[in-house]
Amino acid sequence: MAKSNLCCLLAIVFGLGATAFMISTIVVAVKLKDEQNNNEKLEAKIDAMAKTDAPAPTSPPVATSPPTAFVNICDGKKSDVDLANVNCTDVGVTPQAGANVTKGYVGQYAGAPKMGDGTPITTSLAQAGLCPVNVHWHLGAEHVSNGEYDMDGNGPSEVAERRRLAGKVDPGGQCYLYDEDDDMFKNDYVWKHCTNMEVGQTYEVHWPHSVHGACDTDNQYQEPFYDGVFCHFKENGKMGKYADVPLSHQIGVQAQVFVVVNDENFYEEDLFKGMIVNATSGTGKDIAYYTGSTTGQSRNNTICSQYGPITWQVDRKCNKISASSFDNMCKTMKAQRDETLGSKDTHPHGSRVVVSDILADQQIP
């Protein structure tokens, strides 16, 4: 009986094994058939594509080089017109800046042609087709407007005197607005973006403009400003579309003198872009127009600049401005694509001495 049961059990096991083998064989056969069908469909699809203009499927493109970095097309353009300083008595020296801009002052420059190479621009520089290419400022005033700013003005002299003795920055003239008893002239301001600045001090801001700038592009604002001024000079200048245009109508500078105060009533939102004009306060309303040169403490009445004659438009009035206005301008400078503008121009530069009468051209009006 036991032997009979064992035989039956073995028969069942062998039967199940045979059944499982048959099922697995069928599954494999089905898979092979499906794979064959898929291959046949793929081959048919490829054949069909080969008979049409449809492109064959491709893999995603592989980058062969890193993304293009920002290219400063104005970098180094000063070298296209690199003019060394010369002796002021040399033949051909053009009118110089900064001059006395007191109303009624008459310069004695006797070079030919009078008024330099053409008259100064007396419309706005924007109307004349120039765009700003830089903003920077000088410690003290480089120009003189008697009774507004000159070498007899007043202010907190400690920082200016320390810089002068250290030979770092030559200070210019000062305004007459400083009042040591008024908090707006002496309360400290926490500077976040500008450096070496002082509440109560006088500064002259310059906005160089040019028809050769990379106007309305990321390259517009440059340091040094010469790179911006001469960005497209090589193709536009002597042999280009401005060949017959006087230099004084190709390049110009706006200049405005301020005393920095710690008072938000004197906040100006956009000092970065150009001269402030305010009919109520009179800021930017009484303008002296004349032809001159570039300035800076490397020039004086013995050593002159060859970059001229260019238009100068100078506000004769001294103006109050909040420290926060300057700091906001420095913040904007740091946001420009030319990073050196925000690293090298966010502090006051040295001032040139006021040019002598014989180097100063006539002014309008």
XYZ file of C-alpha atoms in Angstrom:
365
model
C 0.000 0.000 0.000
C 2.818 2.357 0.943
C 4.642 1.564 -2.249
C 1.482 2.250 -4.312
C 1.096 5.711 -2.678
C 4.745 6.604 -3.407
C 4.292 5.721 -7.047
C 1.219 7.933 -7.296
C 3.078 10.860 -5.687
C 6.014 10.545 -8.079
C 3.623 10.466 -11.010
C 2.001 13.724 -9.861
C 5.381 15.457 -9.378
C 6.588 14.412 -12.805
C 3.335 15.542 -14.315
C 3.508 19.000 -12.761
C 7.107 19.412 -13.898
C 6.204 18.546 -17.430
C 3.323 21.005 -17.355
C 5.575 23.837 -16.050
C 8.129 23.140 -18.761
C 5.471 23.324 -21.437
C 4.146 26.641 -20.067
C 7.633 28.233 -19.926
C 8.284 27.035 -23.471
C 5.083 28.685 -24.652
C 5.961 32.005 -22.853
C 9.410 32.120 -24.414
C 7.972 31.418 -27.808
C 5.432 34.245 -27.411
C 8.160 36.690 -26.329
C 10.329 35.737 -29.266
C 7.404 36.226 -31.594
C 6.644 39.678 -30.089
C 10.284 40.707 -30.382
C 10.347 39.560 -33.988
C 7.197 41.541 -34.700
C 8.704 44.661 -33.034
C 11.887 44.323 -35.060
C 9.866 43.958 -38.246
C 7.849 47.101 -37.334
C 11.034 49.078 -36.582
C 12.638 47.990 -39.837
C 9.498 48.944 -41.709
C 9.469 52.396 -40.021
C 13.120 52.995 -40.898
C 12.487 51.925 -44.495
C 9.561 54.328 -44.679
C 11.630 57.202 -43.288
C 14.409 56.475 -45.753
C 11.903 56.949 -48.573
C 10.857 60.419 -47.292
C 12.626 63.652 -46.348
C 11.922 63.141 -42.661
C 15.119 63.365 -40.543
C 16.248 60.318 -38.651
C 15.941 60.528 -34.884
C 19.063 61.991 -33.224
C 20.512 62.216 -29.734
C 20.522 65.577 -27.903
C 23.426 67.809 -29.048
C 26.559 67.664 -26.959
C 28.146 71.001 -25.938
C 31.650 71.301 -27.397
C 32.517 74.597 -25.634
C 31.355 76.511 -22.568
C 28.662 79.227 -22.948
C 29.966 82.492 -24.427
C 31.147 84.833 -21.654
C 30.352 88.564 -21.619
C 32.658 90.382 -24.007
C 33.441 94.018 -23.234
C 33.825 95.446 -26.728
C 35.055 98.776 -25.319
C 37.853 97.335 -23.188
C 41.184 98.941 -24.078
C 39.726 101.373 -26.617
C 41.644 104.226 -25.024
C 44.682 102.831 -26.855
C 43.053 103.817 -30.168
C 43.531 107.478 -29.153
C 46.265 107.313 -26.531
C 47.564 110.870 -26.091
C 50.269 111.695 -23.568
C 50.260 114.921 -21.581
C 52.297 117.754 -23.102
C 53.870 121.002 -22.023
C 51.237 123.725 -21.912
C 53.478 126.023 -23.959
C 53.667 123.577 -26.882
C 52.227 124.649 -30.208
C 48.754 123.296 -30.783
C 47.714 122.908 -27.154
C 43.933 123.186 -27.066
C 41.828 124.970 -24.396
C 41.969 123.280 -20.997
C 39.542 122.440 -18.179
C 38.394 123.049 -15.494
C 38.100 126.732 -15.940
C 36.566 129.665 -14.135
C 32.857 129.482 -14.986
C 31.752 132.587 -13.094
C 29.206 134.428 -15.213
C 30.971 137.227 -17.082
C 34.409 135.615 -16.931
C 36.315 135.836 -20.218
C 39.060 133.324 -20.932
C 42.187 134.487 -22.743
C 42.976 131.409 -24.818
C 44.492 132.732 -28.031
C 44.948 129.535 -29.993
C 43.500 129.113 -33.458
C 40.722 128.510 -34.189
C 39.057 130.528 -31.460
C 36.626 128.506 -29.328
C 38.711 125.459 -30.145
C 37.642 123.098 -32.919
C 34.077 124.356 -33.126
C 31.786 125.812 -30.499
C 30.512 123.868 -27.481
C 27.196 122.042 -27.579
C 24.562 124.278 -25.999
C 21.613 121.894 -26.253
C 21.434 118.916 -23.934
C 24.100 116.349 -24.779
C 21.347 113.781 -25.347
C 19.737 116.013 -27.958
C 23.107 116.242 -29.686
C 23.264 112.441 -29.929
C 25.741 111.766 -27.117
C 25.195 109.207 -24.365
C 26.815 109.036 -20.912
C 29.646 106.493 -20.755
C 30.883 106.955 -17.186
C 30.339 108.825 -13.931
C 33.052 109.797 -11.469
C 33.777 112.639 -9.073
C 36.581 114.711 -7.635
C 37.415 115.774 -4.108
C 36.474 119.449 -4.094
C 35.597 121.526 -7.145
C 37.872 121.557 -10.200
C 36.012 124.575 -11.591
C 35.529 127.959 -9.963
C 32.223 129.807 -9.671
C 32.930 132.788 -7.469
C 30.632 132.947 -4.452
C 29.372 129.396 -5.072
C 32.510 127.246 -5.006
C 36.156 128.284 -5.041
C 39.338 127.994 -2.980
C 37.890 130.279 -0.287
C 34.895 128.015 0.421
C 34.539 126.040 3.632
C 33.895 122.526 4.852
C 35.223 119.800 7.149
C 38.917 120.086 6.318
C 40.253 117.110 8.292
C 39.921 114.434 5.603
C 40.947 116.711 2.749
C 44.022 117.914 4.606
C 45.031 114.378 5.581
C 44.750 113.208 1.970
C 46.732 116.185 0.735
C 49.569 115.578 3.187
C 49.622 111.887 2.282
C 49.934 112.800 -1.392
C 46.963 110.650 -2.305
C 44.348 113.075 -3.578
C 44.656 116.768 -4.396
C 41.572 118.582 -3.078
C 39.870 121.278 -5.126
C 37.722 124.226 -4.070
C 34.767 124.114 -1.711
C 31.261 125.481 -1.523
C 30.029 128.074 0.983
C 27.105 126.030 2.310
C 28.841 124.175 5.137
C 27.545 125.005 8.631
C 29.275 123.259 11.520
C 26.263 123.950 13.755
C 23.800 122.203 11.437
C 23.434 118.448 11.957
C 22.919 117.740 8.259
C 26.551 118.725 7.606
C 28.136 116.756 10.447
C 26.026 113.687 11.332
C 27.838 110.572 10.133
C 26.371 108.446 7.376
C 27.025 104.707 7.120
C 28.369 104.285 3.588
C 27.563 100.904 2.031
C 28.826 101.337 -1.519
C 30.926 104.522 -1.883
C 34.307 104.791 -0.168
C 36.399 107.647 1.273
C 33.370 109.926 1.381
C 32.561 112.555 3.998
C 29.375 114.337 5.006
C 29.760 118.115 4.661
C 32.425 117.815 1.978
C 32.333 119.308 -1.538
C 32.573 117.052 -4.595
C 32.440 117.762 -8.320
C 30.681 115.059 -10.328
C 31.518 114.466 -14.013
C 29.445 112.591 -16.576
C 31.533 112.061 -19.766
C 29.387 111.663 -22.906
C 30.252 110.545 -26.421
C 28.720 109.801 -29.815
C 31.211 106.919 -29.993
C 29.921 105.157 -26.883
C 28.258 101.745 -26.906
C 24.983 103.544 -26.295
C 21.953 101.568 -25.078
C 23.960 98.352 -24.593
C 25.533 96.544 -21.655
C 28.861 98.080 -22.694
C 27.718 101.689 -22.353
C 29.321 102.527 -18.985
C 33.079 102.056 -18.797
C 36.120 102.543 -16.586
C 38.402 104.162 -17.513
C 35.978 106.581 -19.091
C 38.269 106.850 -22.127
C 37.268 103.301 -23.092
C 33.642 104.418 -23.201
C 34.362 107.722 -24.955
C 36.374 106.061 -27.724
C 34.565 102.704 -27.941
C 33.577 103.181 -31.608
C 35.896 106.074 -32.444
C 38.138 104.016 -34.707
C 35.312 103.267 -37.146
C 33.304 106.473 -36.621
C 35.950 109.147 -36.132
C 38.388 110.645 -38.619
C 37.395 108.430 -41.531
C 33.847 107.571 -40.472
C 30.468 109.263 -40.290
C 31.739 111.923 -37.865
C 34.782 112.848 -39.965
C 33.413 116.346 -40.658
C 31.949 116.903 -37.170
C 33.992 119.069 -34.764
C 35.412 117.067 -31.859
C 33.555 119.350 -29.458
C 30.308 118.004 -30.924
C 31.423 114.388 -30.560
C 32.524 114.395 -26.916
C 31.204 116.357 -23.951
C 31.158 116.384 -20.160
C 28.472 117.477 -17.736
C 29.795 118.786 -14.411
C 27.947 119.592 -11.192
C 29.213 120.546 -7.733
C 27.590 119.211 -4.559
C 27.915 119.384 -0.811
C 26.981 116.036 0.737
C 24.461 116.274 3.600
C 22.887 113.676 5.850
C 19.326 114.767 5.108
C 16.840 112.815 2.991
C 15.101 116.027 1.960
C 17.922 116.361 -0.559
C 17.667 112.864 -2.012
C 18.023 112.523 -5.807
C 16.939 109.169 -7.160
C 19.184 108.838 -10.193
C 22.486 110.669 -9.880
C 24.033 107.926 -12.005
C 22.702 108.958 -15.418
C 23.533 112.644 -15.622
C 23.235 116.196 -14.371
C 20.394 116.887 -11.945
C 17.962 119.529 -13.210
C 15.432 120.932 -10.749
C 13.563 124.109 -11.607
C 12.355 124.598 -8.014
C 15.806 124.537 -6.397
C 17.605 126.020 -9.377
C 19.868 122.970 -9.697
C 21.172 122.554 -13.234
C 19.596 125.774 -14.520
C 22.528 128.227 -14.737
C 24.971 126.488 -17.076
C 28.341 127.627 -18.429
C 29.216 126.207 -21.862
C 32.805 126.173 -23.103
C 35.398 123.993 -24.851
C 38.144 122.448 -22.766
C 39.991 119.189 -22.137
C 40.037 116.241 -19.777
C 41.025 117.080 -16.203
C 42.538 115.206 -13.242
C 45.485 115.865 -10.969
C 48.095 114.709 -13.507
C 47.532 118.046 -15.290
C 48.038 121.638 -14.166
C 49.089 124.924 -15.744
C 52.447 123.487 -16.809
C 51.404 120.032 -18.010
C 48.340 119.975 -20.265
C 45.946 117.373 -21.645
C 45.801 116.658 -25.372
C 42.255 115.305 -25.131
C 40.416 118.300 -26.484
C 38.750 120.482 -27.372
C 35.590 118.900 -25.978
C 32.343 120.421 -24.753
C 31.937 121.253 -21.077
C 28.554 122.046 -19.538
C 29.029 123.176 -15.936
C 26.389 124.067 -13.357
C 27.469 127.376 -11.800
C 25.468 126.687 -8.633
C 26.608 124.661 -5.621
C 23.935 122.145 -4.629
C 23.098 120.100 -1.552
C 22.629 116.377 -2.050
C 21.993 113.554 0.390
C 24.693 111.026 1.168
C 22.192 108.309 0.276
C 21.966 109.710 -3.280
C 25.692 109.177 -3.731
C 25.560 105.735 -2.136
C 22.718 104.686 -4.435
C 24.760 105.866 -7.417
C 27.705 103.744 -6.258
C 25.366 100.766 -5.907
C 24.230 101.249 -9.503
C 27.842 101.543 -10.653
C 28.633 98.175 -9.076
C 25.776 96.615 -11.060
C 27.263 97.536 -14.465
C 28.730 94.872 -16.739
C 32.156 96.555 -16.677
C 33.000 95.581 -13.109
C 35.907 98.020 -12.859
C 33.440 100.910 -12.847
C 32.202 99.685 -9.491
C 35.637 98.853 -8.120
C 37.733 101.821 -9.253
C 35.371 104.787 -9.572
C 33.285 104.625 -6.377
C 35.572 107.050 -4.542
C 36.644 110.674 -5.090
C 39.521 111.372 -7.464
C 42.083 114.150 -7.190
C 41.363 117.593 -8.604
C 43.261 119.605 -11.180
C 44.133 123.176 -10.263
C 41.921 125.760 -11.976
C 43.398 126.516 -15.390
C 45.051 129.856 -15.987
C 43.374 132.561 -18.049
C 45.532 131.955 -21.124
C 44.473 128.294 -21.206
C 40.766 129.011 -20.676
C 38.489 129.474 -23.666
C 35.562 131.858 -23.833
C 32.294 130.627 -22.405
C 28.635 130.897 -23.336
C 26.829 132.847 -22.000
